[in-house]
C-alpha positions as protocol buffer text, in pm:
chain_id: "A"
residue {
  index: 1
  type: MET
  ca { x: 12838 y: 6807 z: 16756 }
}
residue {
  index: 2
  type: THR
  ca { x: 12780 y: 7049 z: 16467 }
}
residue {
  index: 3
  type: ASP
  ca { x: 12811 y: 6911 z: 16114 }
}
residue {
  index: 4
  type: PHE
  ca { x: 12981 y: 7211 z: 15947 }
}
residue {
  index: 5
  type: LYS
  ca { x: 13017 y: 7035 z: 15612 }
}
residue {
  index: 6
  type: GLN
  ca { x: 12644 y: 6974 z: 15586 }
}
residue {
  index: 7
  type: GLU
  ca { x: 12559 y: 7333 z: 15674 }
}
residue {
  index: 8
  type: GLN
  ca { x: 12806 y: 7459 z: 15413 }
}
residue {
  index: 9
  type: ASP
  ca { x: 12663 y: 7233 z: 15140 }
}
residue {
  index: 10
  type: MET
  ca { x: 12308 y: 7346 z: 15223 }
}
residue {
  index: 11
  type: GLU
  ca { x: 12411 y: 7711 z: 15199 }
}
residue {
  index: 12
  type: ILE
  ca { x: 12576 y: 7652 z: 14858 }
}
residue {
  index: 13
  type: GLU
  ca { x: 12255 y: 7491 z: 14726 }
}
residue {
  index: 14
  type: ALA
  ca { x: 12046 y: 7782 z: 14855 }
}
residue {
  index: 15
  type: LEU
  ca { x: 12276 y: 8042 z: 14696 }
}
residue {
  index: 16
  type: GLU
  ca { x: 12266 y: 7861 z: 14360 }
}
residue {
  index: 17
  type: ALA
  ca { x: 11885 y: 7859 z: 14369 }
}
residue {
  index: 18
  type: ILE
  ca { x: 11857 y: 8228 z: 14465 }
}
residue {
  index: 19
  type: LEU
  ca { x: 12137 y: 8390 z: 14266 }
}
residue {
  index: 20
  type: MET
  ca { x: 12136 y: 8155 z: 13964 }
}
residue {
  index: 21
  type: GLU
  ca { x: 12363 y: 8294 z: 13687 }
}
residue {
  index: 22
  type: ASP
  ca { x: 12522 y: 8545 z: 13925 }
}
residue {
  index: 23
  type: PHE
  ca { x: 12666 y: 8256 z: 14129 }
}
residue {
  index: 24
  type: LYS
  ca { x: 12942 y: 8024 z: 14009 }
}
residue {
  index: 25
  type: GLU
  ca { x: 13227 y: 7808 z: 14138 }
}
residue {
  index: 26
  type: ILE
  ca { x: 13579 y: 7912 z: 14039 }
}
residue {
  index: 27
  type: HIS
  ca { x: 13924 y: 7759 z: 14073 }
}
residue {
  index: 28
  type: SER
  ca { x: 14108 y: 7843 z: 14393 }
}
residue {
  index: 29
  type: GLY
  ca { x: 14393 y: 7987 z: 14188 }
}
residue {
  index: 30
  type: GLU
  ca { x: 14157 y: 8254 z: 14048 }
}
residue {
  index: 31
  type: SER
  ca { x: 14013 y: 8350 z: 14385 }
}
residue {
  index: 32
  type: GLY
  ca { x: 14307 y: 8536 z: 14533 }
}
residue {
  index: 33
  type: LEU
  ca { x: 14249 y: 8343 z: 14857 }
}
residue {
  index: 34
  type: SER
  ca { x: 14507 y: 8135 z: 15041 }
}
residue {
  index: 35
  type: THR
  ca { x: 14310 y: 7811 z: 15039 }
}
residue {
  index: 36
  type: SER
  ca { x: 14269 y: 7486 z: 14849 }
}
residue {
  index: 37
  type: ASN
  ca { x: 13902 y: 7453 z: 14946 }
}
residue {
  index: 38
  type: ARG
  ca { x: 13618 y: 7514 z: 14704 }
}
residue {
  index: 39
  type: CYS
  ca { x: 13585 y: 7880 z: 14603 }
}
residue {
  index: 40
  type: PHE
  ca { x: 13282 y: 8063 z: 14472 }
}
residue {
  index: 41
  type: GLN
  ca { x: 13217 y: 8398 z: 14305 }
}
residue {
  index: 42
  type: ILE
  ca { x: 12902 y: 8611 z: 14323 }
}
residue {
  index: 43
  type: LYS
  ca { x: 12838 y: 8904 z: 14089 }
}
residue {
  index: 44
  type: VAL
  ca { x: 12710 y: 9204 z: 14285 }
}
residue {
  index: 45
  type: VAL
  ca { x: 12541 y: 9514 z: 14142 }
}
residue {
  index: 46
  type: ALA
  ca { x: 12368 y: 9800 z: 14320 }
}
residue {
  index: 47
  type: GLN
  ca { x: 12011 y: 9737 z: 14428 }
}
residue {
  index: 48
  type: ASP
  ca { x: 11749 y: 10001 z: 14514 }
}
residue {
  index: 49
  type: ASP
  ca { x: 11475 y: 9884 z: 14750 }
}
residue {
  index: 50
  type: ASP
  ca { x: 11223 y: 10106 z: 14568 }
}
residue {
  index: 51
  type: ALA
  ca { x: 11315 y: 9971 z: 14223 }
}
residue {
  index: 52
  type: ASP
  ca { x: 11203 y: 9647 z: 14060 }
}
residue {
  index: 53
  type: GLY
  ca { x: 11556 y: 9553 z: 13950 }
}
residue {
  index: 54
  type: PRO
  ca { x: 11920 y: 9658 z: 13950 }
}
residue {
  index: 55
  type: ILE
  ca { x: 11997 y: 10028 z: 13918 }
}
residue {
  index: 56
  type: THR
  ca { x: 12169 y: 10144 z: 13603 }
}
residue {
  index: 57
  type: ASN
  ca { x: 12518 y: 10246 z: 13712 }
}
residue {
  index: 58
  type: PRO
  ca { x: 12877 y: 10158 z: 13620 }
}
residue {
  index: 59
  type: ALA
  ca { x: 12970 y: 9991 z: 13953 }
}
residue {
  index: 60
  type: GLN
  ca { x: 12991 y: 9609 z: 13962 }
}
residue {
  index: 61
  type: LEU
  ca { x: 13204 y: 9376 z: 14170 }
}
residue {
  index: 62
  type: ALA
  ca { x: 13275 y: 9010 z: 14231 }
}
residue {
  index: 63
  type: LEU
  ca { x: 13242 y: 8885 z: 14588 }
}
residue {
  index: 64
  type: ILE
  ca { x: 13465 y: 8576 z: 14626 }
}
residue {
  index: 65
  type: PHE
  ca { x: 13441 y: 8349 z: 14930 }
}
residue {
  index: 66
  type: SER
  ca { x: 13546 y: 8012 z: 15060 }
}
residue {
  index: 67
  type: HIS
  ca { x: 13424 y: 7825 z: 15367 }
}
residue {
  index: 68
  type: THR
  ca { x: 13667 y: 7751 z: 15645 }
}
residue {
  index: 69
  type: GLU
  ca { x: 13653 y: 7420 z: 15827 }
}
residue {
  index: 70
  type: LYS
  ca { x: 13440 y: 7555 z: 16112 }
}
residue {
  index: 71
  type: TYR
  ca { x: 13222 y: 7794 z: 15916 }
}
residue {
  index: 72
  type: PRO
  ca { x: 12972 y: 7939 z: 16017 }
}
residue {
  index: 73
  type: ASP
  ca { x: 13123 y: 7944 z: 16367 }
}
residue {
  index: 74
  type: GLU
  ca { x: 13413 y: 8135 z: 16215 }
}
residue {
  index: 75
  type: PRO
  ca { x: 13403 y: 8391 z: 15933 }
}
residue {
  index: 76
  type: PRO
  ca { x: 13453 y: 8283 z: 15571 }
}
residue {
  index: 77
  type: LEU
  ca { x: 13753 y: 8385 z: 15363 }
}
residue {
  index: 78
  type: LEU
  ca { x: 13657 y: 8691 z: 15155 }
}
residue {
  index: 79
  type: ASN
  ca { x: 13799 y: 8875 z: 14857 }
}
residue {
  index: 80
  type: LEU
  ca { x: 13659 y: 9147 z: 14630 }
}
residue {
  index: 81
  type: LYS
  ca { x: 13734 y: 9223 z: 14266 }
}
residue {
  index: 82
  type: SER
  ca { x: 13612 y: 9516 z: 14062 }
}
residue {
  index: 83
  type: LEU
  ca { x: 13420 y: 9414 z: 13752 }
}
residue {
  index: 84
  type: GLN
  ca { x: 13344 y: 9774 z: 13658 }
}
residue {
  index: 85
  type: GLY
  ca { x: 13372 y: 10121 z: 13807 }
}
residue {
  index: 86
  type: LEU
  ca { x: 13531 y: 10055 z: 14149 }
}
residue {
  index: 87
  type: SER
  ca { x: 13870 y: 10174 z: 14264 }
}
residue {
  index: 88
  type: ALA
  ca { x: 14110 y: 9984 z: 14491 }
}
residue {
  index: 89
  type: GLU
  ca { x: 14012 y: 10218 z: 14775 }
}
residue {
  index: 90
  type: ASP
  ca { x: 13643 y: 10137 z: 14725 }
}
residue {
  index: 91
  type: LEU
  ca { x: 13720 y: 9765 z: 14744 }
}
residue {
  index: 92
  type: ARG
  ca { x: 13927 y: 9809 z: 15059 }
}
residue {
  index: 93
  type: ILE
  ca { x: 13653 y: 10003 z: 15238 }
}
residue {
  index: 94
  type: LEU
  ca { x: 13381 y: 9757 z: 15142 }
}
residue {
  index: 95
  type: LYS
  ca { x: 13591 y: 9454 z: 15238 }
}
residue {
  index: 96
  type: GLU
  ca { x: 13649 y: 9590 z: 15585 }
}
residue {
  index: 97
  type: LYS
  ca { x: 13275 y: 9651 z: 15620 }
}
residue {
  index: 98
  type: LEU
  ca { x: 13189 y: 9294 z: 15516 }
}
residue {
  index: 99
  type: GLN
  ca { x: 13448 y: 9139 z: 15745 }
}
residue {
  index: 100
  type: GLN
  ca { x: 13300 y: 9336 z: 16034 }
}
residue {
  index: 101
  type: GLU
  ca { x: 12951 y: 9211 z: 15954 }
}
residue {
  index: 102
  type: ALA
  ca { x: 13078 y: 8851 z: 15925 }
}
residue {
  index: 103
  type: SER
  ca { x: 13214 y: 8873 z: 16277 }
}
residue {
  index: 104
  type: GLU
  ca { x: 12875 y: 8996 z: 16398 }
}
residue {
  index: 105
  type: ASN
  ca { x: 12687 y: 8705 z: 16234 }
}
residue {
  index: 106
  type: LEU
  ca { x: 12892 y: 8408 z: 16355 }
}
residue {
  index: 107
  type: GLY
  ca { x: 12697 y: 8088 z: 16416 }
}
residue {
  index: 108
  type: MET
  ca { x: 12464 y: 8126 z: 16116 }
}
residue {
  index: 109
  type: ALA
  ca { x: 12488 y: 8109 z: 15737 }
}
residue {
  index: 110
  type: MET
  ca { x: 12586 y: 8463 z: 15639 }
}
residue {
  index: 111
  type: ILE
  ca { x: 12698 y: 8476 z: 15273 }
}
residue {
  index: 112
  type: TYR
  ca { x: 12362 y: 8601 z: 15141 }
}
residue {
  index: 113
  type: THR
  ca { x: 12356 y: 8863 z: 15418 }
}
residue {
  index: 114
  type: LEU
  ca { x: 12699 y: 8985 z: 15306 }
}
residue {
  index: 115
  type: VAL
  ca { x: 12585 y: 9001 z: 14944 }
}
residue {
  index: 116
  type: THR
  ca { x: 12283 y: 9214 z: 15040 }
}
residue {
  index: 117
  type: SER
  ca { x: 12505 y: 9445 z: 15243 }
}
residue {
  index: 118
  type: ALA
  ca { x: 12742 y: 9486 z: 14945 }
}
residue {
  index: 119
  type: LYS
  ca { x: 12450 y: 9579 z: 14716 }
}
residue {
  index: 120
  type: GLU
  ca { x: 12329 y: 9841 z: 14960 }
}
residue {
  index: 121
  type: TRP
  ca { x: 12678 y: 9987 z: 14993 }
}
residue {
  index: 122
  type: LEU
  ca { x: 12708 y: 10016 z: 14615 }
}
residue {
  index: 123
  type: ALA
  ca { x: 12368 y: 10189 z: 14597 }
}
residue {
  index: 124
  type: ASP
  ca { x: 12466 y: 10440 z: 14864 }
}
residue {
  index: 125
  type: ARG
  ca { x: 12809 y: 10498 z: 14713 }
}
residue {
  index: 126
  type: PHE
  ca { x: 12723 y: 10529 z: 14343 }
}
residue {
  index: 127
  type: CYS
  ca { x: 12350 y: 10582 z: 14309 }
}
residue {
  index: 128
  type: GLN
  ca { x: 12362 y: 10908 z: 14503 }
}
residue {
  index: 129
  type: ASP
  ca { x: 12588 y: 11045 z: 14230 }
}
residue {
  index: 130
  type: SER
  ca { x: 12351 y: 10910 z: 13965 }
}
residue {
  index: 131
  type: ALA
  ca { x: 12052 y: 11072 z: 14135 }
}
residue {
  index: 132
  type: ALA
  ca { x: 12238 y: 11403 z: 14153 }
}
residue {
  index: 133
  type: GLU
  ca { x: 12319 y: 11378 z: 13783 }
}
residue {
  index: 134
  type: ILE
  ca { x: 11955 y: 11306 z: 13703 }
}
residue {
  index: 135
  type: ILE
  ca { x: 11840 y: 11607 z: 13905 }
}
residue {
  index: 136
  type: GLU
  ca { x: 12099 y: 11825 z: 13735 }
}
residue {
  index: 137
  type: ALA
  ca { x: 11987 y: 11703 z: 13392 }
}
residue {
  index: 138
  type: GLU
  ca { x: 11623 y: 11775 z: 13479 }
}
residue {
  index: 139
  type: GLU
  ca { x: 11712 y: 12127 z: 13591 }
}
residue {
  index: 140
  type: ALA
  ca { x: 11905 y: 12184 z: 13269 }
}
residue {
  index: 141
  type: ALA
  ca { x: 11606 y: 12060 z: 13069 }
}
residue {
  index: 142
  type: LYS
  ca { x: 11380 y: 12308 z: 13249 }
}
residue {
  index: 143
  type: ASP
  ca { x: 11618 y: 12589 z: 13153 }
}
residue {
  index: 144
  type: ASP
  ca { x: 11593 y: 12484 z: 12789 }
}
residue {
  index: 145
  type: ILE
  ca { x: 11213 y: 12502 z: 12787 }
}
residue {
  index: 146
  type: VAL
  ca { x: 11097 y: 12800 z: 12582 }
}
residue {
  index: 147
  type: ILE
  ca { x: 10821 y: 12992 z: 12760 }
}
residue {
  index: 148
  type: PRO
  ca { x: 10590 y: 13162 z: 12509 }
}
residue {
  index: 149
  type: HIS
  ca { x: 10551 y: 13540 z: 12541 }
}
residue {
  index: 150
  type: GLY
  ca { x: 10294 y: 13787 z: 12406 }
}
residue {
  index: 151
  type: GLU
  ca { x: 9920 y: 13829 z: 12426 }
}
residue {
  index: 152
  type: PRO
  ca { x: 9694 y: 13527 z: 12387 }
}
residue {
  index: 153
  type: VAL
  ca { x: 9516 y: 13483 z: 12055 }
}
residue {
  index: 154
  type: THR
  ca { x: 9143 y: 13556 z: 12055 }
}
residue {
  index: 155
  type: VAL
  ca { x: 8887 y: 13611 z: 11780 }
}
residue {
  index: 156
  type: GLU
  ca { x: 8918 y: 13988 z: 11817 }
}
residue {
  index: 157
  type: THR
  ca { x: 9297 y: 13994 z: 11806 }
}
residue {
  index: 158
  type: PHE
  ca { x: 9299 y: 13758 z: 11508 }
}
residue {
  index: 159
  type: LEU
  ca { x: 9056 y: 13976 z: 11310 }
}
residue {
  index: 160
  type: ALA
  ca { x: 9261 y: 14286 z: 11387 }
}
residue {
  index: 161
  type: TRP
  ca { x: 9577 y: 14109 z: 11278 }
}
residue {
  index: 162
  type: ARG
  ca { x: 9415 y: 13987 z: 10953 }
}
residue {
  index: 163
  type: GLU
  ca { x: 9297 y: 14341 z: 10870 }
}
residue {
  index: 164
  type: ARG
  ca { x: 9649 y: 14477 z: 10916 }
}
residue {
  index: 165
  type: PHE
  ca { x: 9793 y: 14191 z: 10714 }
}
residue {
  index: 166
  type: GLU
  ca { x: 9556 y: 14246 z: 10421 }
}
residue {
  index: 167
  type: ALA
  ca { x: 9634 y: 14619 z: 10424 }
}
residue {
  index: 168
  type: GLU
  ca { x: 10007 y: 14550 z: 10417 }
}
residue {
  index: 169
  type: LEU
  ca { x: 9958 y: 14296 z: 10138 }
}
residue {
  index: 170
  type: ALA
  ca { x: 9762 y: 14549 z: 9928 }
}
residue {
  index: 171
  type: LEU
  ca { x: 10037 y: 14806 z: 9983 }
}
residue {
  index: 172
  type: GLU
  ca { x: 10302 y: 14560 z: 9867 }
}
residue {
  index: 173
  type: ARG
  ca { x: 10101 y: 14476 z: 9554 }
}
residue {
  index: 174
  type: ALA
  ca { x: 10063 y: 14848 z: 9477 }
}
residue {
  index: 175
  type: LYS
  ca { x: 10439 y: 14889 z: 9499 }
}
residue {
  index: 176
  type: LEU
  ca { x: 10487 y: 14616 z: 9239 }
}
residue {
  index: 177
  type: MET
  ca { x: 10237 y: 14765 z: 8986 }
}
residue {
  index: 178
  type: PRO
  ca { x: 10372 y: 14995 z: 8707 }
}
residue {
  index: 179
  type: GLU
  ca { x: 10309 y: 15367 z: 8749 }
}
residue {
  index: 180
  type: ALA
  ca { x: 10111 y: 15378 z: 8421 }
}
residue {
  index: 181
  type: ALA
  ca { x: 9857 y: 15139 z: 8565 }
}
residue {
  index: 182
  type: LEU
  ca { x: 9822 y: 15349 z: 8878 }
}
residue {
  index: 183
  type: THR
  ca { x: 9791 y: 15688 z: 8696 }
}
residue {
  index: 184
  type: ALA
  ca { x: 9570 y: 15575 z: 8401 }
}
residue {
  index: 185
  type: PRO
  ca { x: 9213 y: 15717 z: 8428 }
}
residue {
  index: 186
  type: LYS
  ca { x: 8938 y: 15464 z: 8458 }
}
residue {
  index: 187
  type: GLU
  ca { x: 8699 y: 15430 z: 8161 }
}
residue {
  index: 188
  type: LYS
  ca { x: 8372 y: 15603 z: 8242 }
}
residue {
  index: 189
  type: LYS
  ca { x: 8050 y: 15410 z: 8198 }
}
residue {
  index: 190
  type: LEU
  ca { x: 7840 y: 15547 z: 7905 }
}
residue {
  index: 191
  type: SER
  ca { x: 7480 y: 15642 z: 7947 }
}
residue {
  index: 192
  type: GLY
  ca { x: 7217 y: 15488 z: 7718 }
}
residue {
  index: 193
  type: ARG
  ca { x: 7200 y: 15797 z: 7495 }
}
residue {
  index: 194
  type: GLN
  ca { x: 7581 y: 15828 z: 7473 }
}
residue {
  index: 195
  type: TRP
  ca { x: 7602 y: 15463 z: 7378 }
}
residue {
  index: 196
  type: PHE
  ca { x: 7337 y: 15507 z: 7104 }
}
residue {
  index: 197
  type: GLU
  ca { x: 7503 y: 15820 z: 6961 }
}
residue {
  index: 198
  type: SER
  ca { x: 7847 y: 15660 z: 6961 }
}
residue {
  index: 199
  type: GLY
  ca { x: 7744 y: 15432 z: 6674 }
}
residue {
  index: 200
  type: ARG
  ca { x: 7761 y: 15113 z: 6875 }
}
residue {
  index: 201
  type: ALA
  ca { x: 7382 y: 15085 z: 6855 }
}
residue {
  index: 202
  type: LYS
  ca { x: 7394 y: 15084 z: 6472 }
}
residue {
  index: 203
  type: GLY
  ca { x: 7635 y: 14796 z: 6477 }
}
residue {
  index: 204
  type: ALA
  ca { x: 7412 y: 14607 z: 6716 }
}
residue {
  index: 205
  type: VAL
  ca { x: 7107 y: 14666 z: 6490 }
}
residue {
  index: 206
  type: ALA
  ca { x: 7296 y: 14548 z: 6183 }
}
residue {
  index: 207
  type: ILE
  ca { x: 7395 y: 14232 z: 6361 }
}
residue {
  index: 208
  type: ALA
  ca { x: 7034 y: 14174 z: 6464 }
}
residue {
  index: 209
  type: GLU
  ca { x: 6908 y: 14225 z: 6105 }
}
residue {
  index: 210
  type: GLU
  ca { x: 7162 y: 13982 z: 5968 }
}
residue {
  index: 211
  type: SER
  ca { x: 7044 y: 13732 z: 6226 }
}
residue {
  index: 212
  type: ASP
  ca { x: 6680 y: 13781 z: 6112 }
}
residue {
  index: 213
  type: VAL
  ca { x: 6776 y: 13729 z: 5747 }
}
residue {
  index: 214
  type: GLU
  ca { x: 6952 y: 13411 z: 5829 }
}
residue {
  index: 215
  type: ASP
  ca { x: 6646 y: 13292 z: 6018 }
}
residue {
  index: 216
  type: ASP
  ca { x: 6424 y: 13370 z: 5714 }
}
residue {
  index: 217
  type: GLU
  ca { x: 6653 y: 13187 z: 5481 }
}
residue {
  index: 218
  type: ASP
  ca { x: 6645 y: 12884 z: 5702 }
}
residue {
  index: 219
  type: ILE
  ca { x: 6267 y: 12849 z: 5663 }
}
residue {
  index: 220
  type: ASP
  ca { x: 6173 y: 12637 z: 5359 }
}
residue {
  index: 221
  type: PHE
  ca { x: 5813 y: 12550 z: 5289 }
}
residue {
  index: 222
  type: ASP
  ca { x: 5716 y: 12263 z: 5068 }
}
residue {
  index: 223
  type: GLU
  ca { x: 5389 y: 12248 z: 4879 }
}
residue {
  index: 224
  type: ASP
  ca { x: 5308 y: 11933 z: 5064 }
}
residue {
  index: 225
  type: ASP
  ca { x: 5312 y: 12123 z: 5394 }
}
residue {
  index: 226
  type: PHE
  ca { x: 4972 y: 12282 z: 5314 }
}
residue {
  index: 227
  type: GLU
  ca { x: 4643 y: 12111 z: 5249 }
}
residue {
  index: 228
  type: ASP
  ca { x: 4387 y: 12240 z: 4995 }
}
residue {
  index: 229
  type: ASP
  ca { x: 4165 y: 12377 z: 5267 }
}
residue {
  index: 230
  type: ASP
  ca { x: 4453 y: 12580 z: 5407 }
}
residue {
  index: 231
  type: GLU
  ca { x: 4523 y: 12734 z: 5066 }
}
residue {
  index: 232
  type: GLU
  ca { x: 4158 y: 12839 z: 5024 }
}
residue {
  index: 233
  type: ASP
  ca { x: 4158 y: 12999 z: 5367 }
}
residue {
  index: 234
  type: MET
  ca { x: 4476 y: 13188 z: 5289 }
}
residue {
  index: 235
  type: LEU
  ca { x: 4325 y: 13310 z: 4955 }
}
residue {
  index: 236
  type: GLU
  ca { x: 4007 y: 13434 z: 5118 }
}
residue {
  index: 237
  type: HIS
  ca { x: 4213 y: 13613 z: 5385 }
}
residue {
  index: 238
  type: TYR
  ca { x: 4426 y: 13779 z: 5117 }
}
residue {
  index: 239
  type: LEU
  ca { x: 4127 y: 13898 z: 4911 }
}
residue {
  index: 240
  type: ALA
  ca { x: 3960 y: 14039 z: 5222 }
}
residue {
  index: 241
  type: GLU
  ca { x: 4269 y: 14240 z: 5311 }
}
residue {
  index: 242
  type: LYS
  ca { x: 4295 y: 14359 z: 4951 }
}
residue {
  index: 243
  type: THR
  ca { x: 3937 y: 14481 z: 4955 }
}
residue {
  index: 244
  type: ASP
  ca { x: 3990 y: 14670 z: 5279 }
}
residue {
  index: 245
  type: SER
  ca { x: 4299 y: 14831 z: 5138 }
}
residue {
  index: 246
  type: SER
  ca { x: 4114 y: 14949 z: 4826 }
}
residue {
  index: 247
  type: THR
  ca { x: 3832 y: 15090 z: 5034 }
}
residue {
  index: 248
  type: HIS
  ca { x: 4071 y: 15295 z: 5247 }
}
residue {
  index: 249
  type: SER
  ca { x: 4243 y: 15429 z: 4935 }
}
residue {
  index: 250
  type: SER
  ca { x: 3922 y: 15547 z: 4770 }
}
residue {
  index: 251
  type: ARG
  ca { x: 3809 y: 15719 z: 5085 }
}
residue {
  index: 252
  type: ALA
  ca { x: 4134 y: 15899 z: 5111 }
}
residue {
  index: 253
  type: SER
  ca { x: 4108 y: 16033 z: 4756 }
}
């Protein structure tokens, strides 16, 4: 004889261990089921087999069940509530699907199988729309991409551009200059003779002479700077020059 109560308790323990915070016991008055037996609620969200976790979408539901006396040889009592994003028609269609699967799995614990089926249905129903929206957004993003036009920049094209730019810049500067500056003749460079005859050379000579005078005035000899021997040498040198000068004068006369 099958111990239905033991099988039901074992299934509840397994569901608590697998689903954890998504599984909880609720009061029979909250379940919407016509029973006074223990009632449980499982939160169901869409699941993609290729993803590591739940898919981001607005559809969530609560799968509510209660064991009958002869479960699993007879189907459990089922009810569905929308937690987010499901219409009454969506709940009706999914409930019929789950009841059909429960009838096909009689004789074995089936609640986790029904939960998996509900997740797959949500993924097929809502994630297709999400995928289409993603594709549409990607296509729109491609349309927004600005494709550059024009010739590629090389050393030659850059040099040509810089030459044109400098020419345009010089033209703009010329436009901003006064006409007097543009029409004024440039001062010619004087030759050496023209510079000398202009009188500038005399000024330069005068400046040089003043500089020599200042240099002479700066020199101050003290008597202590010369020794006796130096004075005798200077005297002999002076007398010799004087004698030569007298000799040249007498010859000339």
